[in-house]
Amino acid sequence: MSVDVVLQVVVGGVLLGGLYALVAFGLSLIYGVVRILNFAHGTILAVVGVMASVMFASWQLSPVLIALILVPGVFVIGALFYRGLLRPLERRSPLEATIGTVLVTVGALLILSDVTAVLAGPMQRNILLRAPVIEVGDIIISITQLAILAAIVVLTLAIHVILKTTWFGLAVRAVTQEPVAAELCGARSLGIKTLTFGVGSATVAMAAVLYVLTFPVDPYMGFGLTVKAFTIIVVGGIGNLPGALIVGVLLGVAEGLVGLFWGPEWSPAISVVLLLLILVAFPAGFRWRRA
Amino acid sequence: MKRVSLMTLAAIAVAALALLPLSGAPYWTTFVFSVLIAYVLAQSWDWVAGEMGYINLGHYVFYGIGAYAFSIALTSAAIGSVTVSMVIAVVVVGIAAVLLGLPLFRLRGDYFAFATLALLPLAEVLTNNMSWLTGGADGIVLPVDHVLTVAFWLALALAVLSFITTLAINRARFGFALRGIRNDEEVAEVMGLPLLPTKIKALLLSSLFAGLAGAIQAWQMSYIDAVTVFGLNVALVPIAMALLGGSGLRWGPFVGVVLLAGIQQWLLVNITMLQATVYGAIILLIGRYMPGGMLRAGLLQNIAWLAPLTREHGAFVADRTAGQAAGGAAVAMPLDRIAIEPDAPPLLVCKDVVKAFGGNRALAGVSFSVGPGEILGLVGQNGSGKTTLFNCISRVHALTAGEIRLGGRDLAGLRRDEMAGLGVGRTYQIPRPFGDLTVAENVALSVMLGPRREAPERALAEARSFLAYADLDHRRDVRADTLSLQEKKLLEFARALAVRPRLLLVDEIASGLTPVEVRRFVERIRAVRDDYGITVIWVEHIASALNAAADRIVVLEQGQLIADGPPAAVFSDRRVLASYLGNTAEAMQ
Amino acid sequence: MTGTTTKRGQQWRAARVAVALAAVAWLASTPADAKLGSCTDPVVFGTTISETGLFSTLTGNWRKMTEIFADEINKAGGIKLSSCGDKGVPVKFVVYDDQSVPATAVQLYERMASVDQVDFFVGPDWSSIGGPVPPVAERHGIPIVMGNVATPSLYQRGYKWVWGTPAPAVPRWSERYFDMLAHVDPKPKTIMFLTHDNPVMKAITAVWSKKAAAQGIKVVGEEMFSADLKDFTALIAKVRAAKPDIVYISSFDNPSVPLVQQLRQFKVRAMDVHHAMLTGALKKQVGKDLEGMTGELTWFPSVKGPYADLYERVMDRTGITMFDSIWTLARLNSYLVMIQAIEKAGAVDREKVQKALYKGTFKSPAGDIVFDEHGFPDTGAFTIQMQNDKVEVVWPPDVATAKPIWPSPTWQ
Amino acid sequence: MMLEVSHLAVDHGKLRALWDVSFSVGEGQRVGLVGANGAGKSTTLGAIAGLYPIAGGAIVYDGAPLDSRSPPDALSRGIVLVPEGRRLFGEMTVRENLRMGAYGARARAALNEGYDRVFTLFPVLRDKQAQPARELSGGQQQMVAIGRALMARPRLLLLDEPFIGVAPILVDDIMTALAAIADGGVTMILVDQNIRRALRFVERASVIHNGRTVLAGDSAALLADENFATTFMGLD
């Protein structure tokens, strides 16, 4: 196998893995701050992806415009979802809160998929853009892919900068690590949790628009992505976005290389095997320590 | 009386159901059949989740493995017999449960849940790719045998067996052990419960029922493929059903399964659009407004005729012990007196004990010994290493260096659950009761898990004498998490005694008591030694209490032993006084 | 709780249980056999459609289509029965959503047999569901003509009442394409198969890789991929290394969307890239990338054939096209074959219909349908090529709407 | 009086943790709360800081009742708690921890002054700004915790067991710093189980026993009171 082939596979893996990482960011933020495992998280990608595809097919809107319309909408819906349905459960006993959030998010997953399938049709869709390609030696990259890669990098940097420099980002990290102390510092948990849920959902919406530019979506595809995203945040460390990015990209590349050297039919197994191995080796979750 | 009538009705209902396949209503037969399978799955899942507190989202994997093992065996030329294939399915599922359980039980909480969930897509990929065994995506085609009637009876029998097993687990020592794990597995372990074997046993039991359910359904359906038995869309349904009814409740999974399956079927037949939305909305609303499950909702608990369905397990246990004579009024505990030889070798020897957490040495080379029948007071500031020392003696922590011997035996290499068997009982500074069990059950659990492995009925009876000894008998039937802090500390004391210890480790149990209560407690500690010969190490801040109770005092400071001697001498030591009362730096000068 | 309330509670409970038992008993006593042989009652077909869940992405608006189909048949006079004179009997459908779950489908077919008392079964689709459903038909002795259930092994179980997918069968799927390959110039020398991990697609590859070799075209590679695969770079790298003259994609339309796009992007060169299921769904998602590709279509209105007008009207009124929803042909064929069988039998009589299905040859727009002894049909598909963004039938020449452009210019 | 706590009762879930606690603190004073483990000292501080809702009695602060629903409410009135066990944001740097302390609107404006003030008090932290807080020693962590509280510009500083896990040599440093803070006009309530140390630092103290205040007075008087130690602290 020539180096070019491997490099080509790596490029493809980085693109897919970057998208995985974007999905994982939202889940990681929400899980870190609100401590809720949102089973409907990946389904948001499926639903927003379908909506974006319909908008593109019906009105030929530019993907940027579609994102500008959908992402704030999802932000609001995510925040309202948390406020209306999940927040009240926090006052219950831990057992009831856990079971309640599972039921609420699973119920939301079913509703989201079904309503989308009824309104937009259950068929698979994408946004069809034909873009020229760039050839570097034997490696080929399309402009769309480059744009998506650039968007992933920009978004990751943006999220990173928000978390590192803004007061909101600081509070998000503080609540993730020590919720009580964050409150003692004046961070109102309700507001921060609501915002986080909104931002986390909006991140997936952003990922959805990028995803549907290269890969097809359908209303029922979300749950597998949720599992994949959880794998990434467990392996990368909860609340650790650079970790999630690295693991997401590695996962995408690993899936490609397994397809190359072993057989594409085994690629979907990689994330699961990785998750199980890491968890068994580090039962309390993986922690990235500085040397 | 009420319980009996409900059970009688259940028996009649089962008998009526058994006639269903003969009545010429195949639709209802297949519908009830799938309800029965769902019940077996939900109920067997709940043994691990509701009883033991481990949310196994991959429970359906065992259903799928059972279905596949059965189908492969049945279609292979070498086997072909249904009975043998069922047995093979059970064996394969059992092996899979043990192999998966060993690594998975290293995990807890959400991590366990998600790791188990990940098993489903993995199983699907494996099944699809291992075509030589599983037929790959072709699935496995079984002969068309029209086995609905027999399969229905098998499913009914399995469902009834699941329910009976639930009752048996609730009643058995094993069930109490599971509830101990659910509440606080470290405490249960220190009481003498070997954790991993117990967890594996629970998973094994639950997986066998799921595997059989899979085998029976595969037989009835006559065709399986990976999507059908490992698909995420179907796998979470039985779990949602159990949660909806009320996980951990005797009737919870049953009510949840019947209700959700009924609603789903009704929607399918009567609504042509958005059934999944309505179905999802029902799940969502119940999660939002009845998050503990329907049967835990106050709304239902107040309806008289539903009351028998909504009771917690504890309520059934209280029923059984309520009738027992309150023989525990006497303040004698059912403990044998341990003879104290005057010149026996020390019971506990600590030699250069070091325990480091990262770079922080909580114990920096502590040596002392405790003679049999001695009451040793252990004193030191917060953070001086007292609790760490207790944790080292009860093997919660492994030593970094040094050696601890109990009755001449080196404790290195022993598991936590073996300590109770060696006669070490302990209390926790911050009480750790099994919150959702009754006070009596808390103590009974000690008796059950401890070295004598008593059966629950006896243990519950015995528990009352320990409770009486700790002045807690009047609170025996309330949930332990409703006790006051002081009562919880007394509960800790009763639980530690119920292990039948040779060596009792008491951690700050008298703090917060009134002076009168403290005096009573001092008498109690002395009596434990005087009447039963139990050796005691008592950590306490109330010096007067130690002064009155202890034969000897050991003082720790910054993980080091700074004094060891009779109370009078130690408490007049200038360095001790300074360390205990004033600025340390000043004392050094 | 006082004694009185306890007692009342028990009475309540007993009453409720009694009511429930009575209800079960009543339902159980309902007769299971349908009233057959009437000339006035409509003939009732029972079917399930995967309207929601995993497989729903493959269905079109089939519930509406089924209703319109019945309406069209009834407008044309219904099913003509010799036993009822010339008078036609109307047809009626009972349709449920099986939610793509086999156990649910089984329950619903049992329900249609015993509660709804349908006369005949049509559909369902997909092996997952087509596997467990036939035993229901067998037990009740209700003839069933299934839709898109194409796994041959499912038909080897000694069915007496079950007939399968009345659309092109696996062993004849690409017959016309390989016939075309034998006549084109320059002749292809090598072929590589890319197979979606699915029983139908694997069966197609298995059959046609052998036939290709027999025809003198060397198979230089066979790769499999799962429906979850999104990044095909690795697979395409292998194609580029093998340099085959023909790339044969044996896949359903949806899973191969990224594959087709990435083949184009990576500038794979070949005489022809063939897609076994070249559909409108694929075209919607990959657009111009499809230009010049060849494929297989079970039927297309321009091919005409018996009942072509009926199909066209039904699909027009439903708002779907055969190209968009390739599975629609087998669906409609299952309805059509059952109606023809009843007309041949001359009565609404399950045993007579069963006999008719055994012997008969059935007309369909895609050609005659003849079942083998297992109930498996025997038809082939038409070879098409995308030319100037339009679907043209290019083989066989007698029904062709255009000549094949060879070698396909877009892959040069 | 700046703060007046009268007949305060607090519940933890269904259990009453505090029954009847009363004491008062004047502007600029240092007051101690002493008592055995579990007596209710931390709960009292928590209730003032808004961590626990008040079940009975009243807290009056600056003449107006203090019925905070959450710590940010108390914080906005200048009440800041240094919690037991420090509760630093372990993965965040020292500087980020301090910055988080200035989260409140009022403090944000004076962020840089805040840093200066903290680094002047605890010079050792200046060099460790970029280190994750969990890598610091116990005493340095405690300095960060106090520094973080200072960033919020407190008027009333509540210190819960600030010397646990602190090496003896650093205890004095922290004591000195606390004294400096107090001299700067910050009112303080100190909970410390080392009674002598506590009494030497504060001017007045209240003894809490089983959720009730049982004794109060000047620290000098309490120290001199032989009865005090024997009766309430169980010392001979």
Coordinates of N, CA and C in Angstrom, one line a residue, chain B residues 227-325:
Chain B
V227 N -30.3 -7.2 12.9 CA -31.1 -6.0 13.2 C -32.2 -6.3 14.2
T228 N -32.8 -7.5 14.0 CA -34.0 -7.9 14.8 C -33.6 -8.1 16.3
V229 N -32.4 -8.7 16.5 CA -32.1 -9.1 17.9 C -31.1 -8.2 18.5
F230 N -30.4 -7.3 17.8 CA -29.5 -6.4 18.4 C -29.8 -5.0 18.1
G231 N -30.8 -4.7 17.4 CA -31.1 -3.3 17.0 C -31.4 -2.4 18.1
L232 N -30.7 -1.2 18.1 CA -30.9 -0.3 19.2 C -32.4 0.1 19.4
N233 N -33.1 0.1 18.2 CA -34.5 0.6 18.3 C -35.4 -0.3 19.1
V234 N -35.1 -1.6 19.1 CA -35.9 -2.6 19.9 C -35.3 -2.8 21.3
A235 N -34.0 -2.6 21.4 CA -33.3 -3.1 22.6 C -33.7 -2.3 23.9
L236 N -34.0 -1.0 23.7 CA -34.2 -0.2 24.9 C -35.7 -0.3 25.3
V237 N -36.6 -0.9 24.5 CA -38.0 -0.9 24.8 C -38.3 -1.6 26.2
P238 N -37.8 -2.8 26.4 CA -38.1 -3.5 27.7 C -37.6 -2.6 28.9
I239 N -36.5 -2.0 28.7 CA -35.9 -1.1 29.8 C -36.9 0.0 30.0
A240 N -37.3 0.7 29.0 CA -38.2 1.8 29.1 C -39.5 1.3 29.8
M241 N -39.9 0.1 29.5 CA -41.1 -0.4 30.2 C -40.9 -0.6 31.7
A242 N -39.8 -1.2 32.0 CA -39.5 -1.4 33.5 C -39.4 0.0 34.2
L243 N -38.8 0.9 33.6 CA -38.6 2.2 34.2 C -40.0 2.9 34.3
L244 N -40.8 2.7 33.3 CA -42.1 3.3 33.3 C -43.0 2.8 34.4
G245 N -42.9 1.5 34.6 CA -43.8 1.0 35.7 C -43.2 1.3 37.1
G246 N -41.9 1.2 37.2 CA -41.3 1.5 38.5 C -40.2 0.5 38.7
S247 N -39.0 0.8 38.4 CA -37.9 -0.1 38.5 C -37.6 -0.4 40.0
G248 N -37.4 -1.6 40.3 CA -37.1 -2.0 41.7 C -38.4 -2.3 42.5
L249 N -39.5 -2.1 41.9 CA -40.8 -2.4 42.6 C -41.2 -3.8 42.1
R250 N -41.9 -4.5 43.0 CA -42.3 -5.9 42.7 C -43.1 -6.0 41.5
W251 N -44.1 -5.1 41.4 CA -45.0 -5.1 40.2 C -44.6 -4.1 39.1
G252 N -43.5 -3.4 39.4 CA -43.2 -2.3 38.4 C -43.0 -2.7 37.0
P253 N -42.1 -3.7 36.7 CA -41.9 -4.1 35.3 C -43.1 -4.7 34.7
F254 N -43.9 -5.4 35.5 CA -45.1 -6.0 35.0 C -46.1 -4.9 34.5
V255 N -46.4 -4.0 35.4 CA -47.3 -2.9 35.0 C -46.8 -2.1 33.8
G256 N -45.5 -1.8 33.8 CA -44.9 -1.1 32.7 C -45.0 -1.8 31.4
V257 N -44.7 -3.1 31.4 CA -44.8 -3.9 30.2 C -46.2 -3.9 29.6
V258 N -47.1 -4.3 30.5 CA -48.5 -4.4 30.1 C -49.1 -3.1 29.5
L259 N -48.7 -2.0 30.2 CA -49.3 -0.7 29.8 C -48.7 -0.3 28.5
L260 N -47.3 -0.3 28.4 CA -46.7 0.2 27.2 C -47.0 -0.6 26.0
A261 N -47.0 -2.0 26.2 CA -47.3 -2.9 25.0 C -48.7 -2.7 24.6
G262 N -49.6 -2.5 25.6 CA -51.0 -2.3 25.2 C -51.2 -1.0 24.5
I263 N -50.6 0.1 25.0 CA -50.7 1.4 24.3 C -50.2 1.3 22.9
Q264 N -49.0 0.7 22.8 CA -48.4 0.6 21.5 C -49.2 -0.1 20.5
Q265 N -49.8 -1.3 20.9 CA -50.6 -2.0 20.0 C -51.9 -1.3 19.6
W266 N -52.4 -0.6 20.6 CA -53.7 0.2 20.4 C -53.4 1.3 19.3
L267 N -52.2 1.9 19.5 CA -51.9 3.0 18.6 C -51.7 2.5 17.2
L268 N -51.0 1.3 17.1 CA -50.7 0.7 15.8 C -52.0 0.4 15.0
V269 N -53.0 -0.1 15.8 CA -54.2 -0.5 15.1 C -55.1 0.6 14.8
N270 N -55.1 1.6 15.7 CA -56.1 2.7 15.6 C -55.6 4.0 15.0
I271 N -54.3 4.2 15.0 CA -53.9 5.5 14.5 C -53.0 5.2 13.3
T272 N -53.1 6.0 12.2 CA -52.4 5.6 11.0 C -51.1 6.5 10.9
M273 N -51.0 7.5 11.8 CA -49.9 8.4 11.6 C -49.4 8.8 13.0
L274 N -48.1 9.1 13.1 CA -47.5 9.6 14.3 C -47.7 8.8 15.6
Q275 N -47.9 7.4 15.4 CA -48.0 6.6 16.6 C -46.7 6.7 17.4
A276 N -45.6 6.7 16.7 CA -44.3 6.8 17.5 C -44.3 8.1 18.3
T277 N -44.8 9.2 17.7 CA -44.8 10.4 18.5 C -45.7 10.3 19.7
V278 N -46.9 9.8 19.6 CA -47.7 9.6 20.7 C -47.1 8.7 21.8
Y279 N -46.5 7.6 21.3 CA -45.8 6.7 22.2 C -44.6 7.4 22.9
G280 N -43.9 8.2 22.1 CA -42.7 8.9 22.7 C -43.2 10.0 23.7
A281 N -44.4 10.6 23.4 CA -44.9 11.6 24.2 C -45.3 11.0 25.6
I282 N -45.9 9.8 25.5 CA -46.3 9.2 26.8 C -45.1 8.9 27.6
I283 N -44.0 8.3 27.0 CA -42.8 8.1 27.8 C -42.2 9.3 28.3
L284 N -42.2 10.4 27.5 CA -41.6 11.7 28.0 C -42.4 12.2 29.1
L285 N -43.7 12.2 29.0 CA -44.5 12.8 30.1 C -44.4 12.1 31.4
I286 N -44.4 10.7 31.3 CA -44.2 10.0 32.5 C -42.9 10.3 33.1
G287 N -41.8 10.3 32.3 CA -40.5 10.7 32.8 C -40.5 12.0 33.5
R288 N -41.3 13.0 32.9 CA -41.3 14.3 33.5 C -42.1 14.4 34.8
Y289 N -43.3 13.8 34.8 CA -44.2 13.9 35.9 C -44.2 12.8 36.9
M290 N -43.8 11.6 36.4 CA -43.7 10.4 37.4 C -42.3 9.8 37.2
P291 N -41.2 10.5 37.5 CA -39.9 10.1 37.2 C -39.5 8.8 37.9
G292 N -40.1 8.4 39.0 CA -39.7 7.2 39.6 C -40.5 6.0 39.0
G293 N -41.2 6.2 38.0 CA -42.1 5.2 37.5 C -43.5 5.4 38.0
M294 N -44.5 4.9 37.2 CA -45.9 5.2 37.5 C -46.3 4.8 38.9
L295 N -45.8 3.6 39.3 CA -46.2 3.0 40.6 C -45.7 3.8 41.8
R296 N -44.6 4.6 41.5 CA -44.1 5.4 42.6 C -44.8 6.8 42.7
A297 N -45.6 7.1 41.7 CA -46.2 8.4 41.7 C -47.2 8.5 42.8
G298 N -47.2 9.7 43.5 CA -48.1 9.9 44.6 C -49.6 9.7 44.2
L299 N -49.8 10.1 43.0 CA -51.2 10.0 42.4 C -51.8 8.6 42.5
L300 N -50.9 7.6 42.1 CA -51.4 6.3 42.1 C -51.3 5.6 43.5
Q301 N -50.3 6.1 44.3 CA -50.2 5.4 45.6 C -51.4 5.7 46.5
N302 N -52.1 6.8 46.2 CA -53.2 7.2 47.0 C -54.5 6.4 46.6
I303 N -54.5 5.7 45.5 CA -55.7 5.0 45.1 C -55.7 3.6 45.8
A304 N -56.7 3.4 46.5 CA -56.7 2.3 47.5 C -56.5 1.0 46.7
W305 N -57.3 0.8 45.7 CA -57.2 -0.6 45.1 C -55.9 -0.8 44.3
L306 N -55.1 0.2 44.1 CA -53.8 0.0 43.5 C -52.7 -0.2 44.5
A307 N -53.1 0.1 45.7 CA -52.0 0.2 46.8 C -51.2 -1.1 46.8
P308 N -51.8 -2.3 46.7 CA -51.0 -3.5 46.7 C -49.9 -3.5 45.7
L309 N -50.1 -2.9 44.5 CA -49.2 -2.9 43.5 C -48.0 -1.9 43.7
T310 N -48.3 -0.9 44.5 CA -47.3 0.2 44.6 C -46.4 0.1 45.8
R311 N -46.5 -1.0 46.5 CA -45.6 -1.1 47.7 C -44.2 -1.4 47.3
E312 N -43.3 -0.8 48.1 CA -41.9 -1.1 47.9 C -41.6 -2.5 48.5
H313 N -40.4 -3.1 48.1 CA -40.1 -4.4 48.7 C -40.0 -4.4 50.2
G314 N -39.5 -3.3 50.7 CA -39.4 -3.2 52.2 C -40.7 -3.4 52.9
A315 N -41.8 -2.9 52.2 CA -43.1 -3.1 52.9 C -43.4 -4.5 53.0
F316 N -43.1 -5.3 52.1 CA -43.4 -6.8 52.2 C -42.6 -7.4 53.3
V317 N -41.3 -7.0 53.4 CA -40.4 -7.5 54.5 C -41.0 -7.2 55.8
A318 N -41.4 -5.9 56.0 CA -42.0 -5.4 57.3 C -43.2 -6.3 57.6
D319 N -44.0 -6.7 56.6 CA -45.1 -7.6 56.8 C -44.7 -8.8 57.6
R320 N -43.6 -9.4 57.1 CA -43.2 -10.7 57.6 C -42.6 -10.6 59.0
T321 N -42.0 -9.5 59.3 CA -41.4 -9.4 60.6 C -42.3 -8.8 61.6
A322 N -43.4 -8.2 61.2 CA -44.3 -7.5 62.1 C -44.8 -8.5 63.1
G323 N -45.2 -9.7 62.7 CA -45.8 -10.6 63.6 C -44.9 -11.2 64.6
Q324 N -43.6 -11.0 64.4 CA -42.7 -11.7 65.3 C -42.7 -11.1 66.7
A325 N -42.5 -11.9 67.7 CA -42.5 -11.4 69.1 C -41.4 -10.5 69.3

